[in-house]
Amino acid sequence: MKFLLFIALGLIGPARSPFAQDLHPAKPYRLSVGDTVPDISFFLWPVSKPTQLSDFSGKLVILDFWATWCNSCIRMFPKADSLQKQFSGQVQFLLVNSCRSTQDSTPQLQKFFRRWQDTKGQPFPLATATNDTTAFKLFPHIYIPHYVWISADRRVLGITSAEAVTTSNIQKALNGHILQEPIKGDRYDKDY
């Protein structure tokens, strides 16, 4: 009887190994200009609709890390909306609220979006990922706004501040050129 149990465990053990590895995905690592971005998953506001970076396939994606308390972030939203309309079908701004770095809560986000609609008379126009942890780990930063430019083939073309978000730079990025802007240098030096 013990012999049969030993054989059964010997057969089950190897079968479980690959499955167990899937339960513990590789730790995300910091990315920089020129690196390929994995297919990050996000939950879009307000319905926590799951989406992935690949859902914006064929477009330049500009991740815009922000917080509800960041006035310079909020002042950039109309410009981002305008540029997204100007480059319709080619550019996707994706606002990313990383709860770990911003300390924004769901009630704070609800209040922000409700206030936006009350003030502007329309719903918030830009796709917004909330409660992010993965993108923040891949692109760690201290100061916001923080922009990550990702090409249609998911290569990092730039990591910039707000000053680099221009029509000219978007055109360069759409042509696949790495931005000549300085890499925003406020990255964390520690592991997560």
Coordinates of C-alpha atoms in Angstrom, one line a residue:
M1 CA 0.0 0.0 0.0
K2 CA 2.8 2.4 0.9
F3 CA 4.5 1.5 -2.4
L4 CA 1.4 2.5 -4.4
L5 CA 1.1 5.8 -2.5
F6 CA 4.8 6.5 -3.2
I7 CA 4.3 5.8 -7.0
A8 CA 1.1 8.0 -7.1
L9 CA 2.9 10.9 -5.4
G10 CA 5.8 10.4 -7.8
L11 CA 3.5 10.8 -10.8
I12 CA 1.5 13.7 -9.4
G13 CA 4.6 15.7 -8.3
P14 CA 6.0 16.4 -11.8
A15 CA 2.5 17.1 -13.1
R16 CA 2.0 19.8 -10.5
S17 CA 5.3 21.6 -11.1
P18 CA 4.5 23.6 -14.2
F19 CA 1.1 24.5 -12.7
A20 CA 2.7 25.8 -9.5
Q21 CA 5.1 27.9 -11.6
D22 CA 2.1 29.5 -13.3
L23 CA 0.8 30.5 -9.9
H24 CA 4.0 32.5 -9.2
P25 CA 4.6 34.7 -12.3
A26 CA 8.0 36.3 -12.7
K27 CA 8.6 39.5 -10.8
P28 CA 8.1 42.5 -13.0
Y29 CA 11.3 44.4 -13.7
R30 CA 12.0 48.0 -14.5
L31 CA 11.8 48.9 -18.2
S32 CA 13.7 51.7 -20.0
V33 CA 13.7 53.2 -23.4
G34 CA 14.1 50.6 -26.1
D35 CA 12.7 47.7 -24.0
T36 CA 9.7 45.7 -25.0
V37 CA 6.7 46.1 -22.8
P38 CA 4.8 43.0 -21.7
D39 CA 1.1 42.8 -22.3
I40 CA 0.1 44.6 -19.1
S41 CA -3.5 44.2 -17.8
F42 CA -5.5 47.1 -16.5
F43 CA -8.9 47.7 -15.0
L44 CA -10.6 50.7 -16.6
W45 CA -12.7 53.1 -14.6
P46 CA -15.6 53.2 -13.8
V47 CA -16.7 49.6 -14.3
S48 CA -13.4 47.9 -13.5
K49 CA -13.5 46.6 -17.1
P50 CA -10.4 44.5 -17.7
T51 CA -8.3 45.5 -20.7
Q52 CA -4.7 44.8 -21.8
L53 CA -2.1 46.8 -23.6
S54 CA -2.6 44.7 -26.7
D55 CA -6.2 46.0 -26.9
F56 CA -4.7 49.2 -28.2
S57 CA -2.7 47.3 -30.9
G58 CA -1.5 49.4 -33.8
K59 CA -1.6 52.6 -31.7
L60 CA 1.0 54.7 -29.9
V61 CA 0.0 54.4 -26.3
I62 CA 1.0 57.1 -23.8
L63 CA 0.7 56.0 -20.2
D64 CA 0.0 59.1 -18.1
F65 CA 0.6 58.4 -14.4
W66 CA -1.5 60.7 -12.3
A67 CA -3.3 61.3 -9.0
T68 CA -6.5 63.1 -8.0
W69 CA -4.5 65.6 -5.9
C70 CA -2.0 66.4 -8.7
N71 CA -3.0 69.8 -10.2
S72 CA -0.3 69.7 -12.9
C73 CA -1.6 66.2 -13.9
I74 CA -5.2 67.5 -14.1
R75 CA -4.2 70.6 -16.1
M76 CA -2.7 68.2 -18.8
F77 CA -6.0 66.2 -19.3
P78 CA -7.5 68.7 -21.8
K79 CA -4.3 68.7 -23.8
A80 CA -4.2 64.9 -23.8
D81 CA -7.8 64.7 -24.9
S82 CA -7.1 67.3 -27.7
L83 CA -4.0 65.4 -28.9
Q84 CA -5.9 62.1 -28.8
K85 CA -8.6 63.6 -31.0
Q86 CA -6.1 65.2 -33.3
F87 CA -4.4 61.8 -33.9
S88 CA -7.6 59.9 -33.8
G89 CA -7.1 56.1 -34.2
Q90 CA -3.3 56.5 -34.0
V91 CA -2.8 57.6 -30.4
Q92 CA -4.3 56.3 -27.1
F93 CA -3.7 58.2 -23.9
L94 CA -4.1 55.8 -21.0
L95 CA -4.2 57.5 -17.6
V96 CA -2.8 55.3 -14.9
N97 CA -3.6 55.8 -11.2
S98 CA -1.2 53.6 -9.2
C99 CA -2.9 53.3 -5.8
R100 CA 0.5 52.4 -4.2
S101 CA 2.1 55.7 -5.1
T102 CA -0.9 58.0 -5.1
Q103 CA -2.7 56.8 -2.0
D104 CA -6.0 57.5 -4.0
S105 CA -8.9 55.5 -2.8
T106 CA -12.0 54.5 -4.7
P107 CA -14.2 57.2 -2.9
Q108 CA -11.5 59.8 -3.9
L109 CA -11.7 58.6 -7.5
Q110 CA -15.5 58.6 -7.5
K111 CA -15.5 62.2 -6.1
F112 CA -12.9 63.3 -8.7
F113 CA -14.9 61.9 -11.7
R114 CA -18.2 63.2 -10.4
R115 CA -16.8 66.7 -9.9
W116 CA -15.3 66.6 -13.4
Q117 CA -18.7 65.7 -14.9
D118 CA -20.5 68.4 -12.8
T119 CA -17.9 71.0 -13.8
K120 CA -17.5 70.1 -17.5
G121 CA -21.0 68.9 -18.2
Q122 CA -19.6 65.7 -19.7
P123 CA -18.1 62.4 -18.6
F124 CA -14.4 62.2 -18.2
P125 CA -13.0 61.7 -21.8
L126 CA -9.8 59.7 -21.3
A127 CA -9.4 56.0 -20.6
T128 CA -8.3 55.6 -17.0
A129 CA -6.8 52.6 -15.3
T130 CA -7.2 52.5 -11.6
N131 CA -5.6 50.5 -8.8
D132 CA -2.6 49.7 -10.9
T133 CA 0.4 48.0 -9.5
T134 CA 2.1 46.4 -12.5
A135 CA 2.7 49.4 -14.7
F136 CA 4.1 51.3 -11.6
K137 CA 6.6 48.5 -11.0
L138 CA 7.7 48.4 -14.7
F139 CA 8.0 52.2 -14.8
P140 CA 8.8 53.3 -11.2
H141 CA 8.8 57.0 -10.5
I142 CA 8.5 59.5 -7.7
Y143 CA 7.1 62.7 -9.4
I144 CA 3.9 63.0 -11.4
P145 CA 2.8 63.5 -14.1
H146 CA 5.0 60.8 -15.5
Y147 CA 4.6 59.7 -19.2
V148 CA 5.7 56.5 -20.8
W149 CA 5.5 56.4 -24.6
I150 CA 4.9 52.9 -26.1
S151 CA 5.0 52.2 -29.8
A152 CA 2.5 50.1 -31.8
D153 CA 5.0 47.2 -31.5
R154 CA 5.2 47.7 -27.7
R155 CA 8.7 49.2 -27.5
V156 CA 9.3 52.0 -25.0
L157 CA 10.1 55.2 -27.0
G158 CA 10.3 57.6 -24.2
I159 CA 9.9 58.2 -20.4
T160 CA 9.2 61.9 -20.0
S161 CA 7.7 64.8 -18.1
A162 CA 4.7 66.8 -19.3
E163 CA 6.8 69.2 -21.4
A164 CA 7.5 66.4 -23.9
V165 CA 3.8 65.8 -24.7
T166 CA 3.7 67.8 -27.9
T167 CA 2.4 67.3 -31.4
S168 CA 5.9 67.2 -32.8
N169 CA 7.0 64.4 -30.4
I170 CA 3.8 62.4 -31.1
Q171 CA 4.6 62.6 -34.8
K172 CA 8.1 61.4 -34.2
A173 CA 6.8 58.5 -32.0
L174 CA 4.2 57.5 -34.6
N175 CA 7.1 57.2 -37.1
G176 CA 8.8 54.8 -34.6
H177 CA 11.5 57.1 -33.5
I178 CA 12.8 57.0 -29.9
L179 CA 12.3 60.4 -28.4
Q180 CA 15.3 62.6 -28.0
E181 CA 13.8 64.0 -24.8
P182 CA 15.8 63.3 -21.6
I183 CA 14.6 60.3 -19.7
K184 CA 12.7 61.5 -16.7
G185 CA 15.2 60.9 -13.9
D186 CA 13.2 60.4 -10.7
R187 CA 13.1 56.7 -10.7
Y188 CA 13.2 54.6 -7.5
D189 CA 16.5 52.9 -6.6
K190 CA 15.0 50.1 -4.6
D191 CA 13.3 46.9 -5.4
Y192 CA 9.7 46.2 -4.7

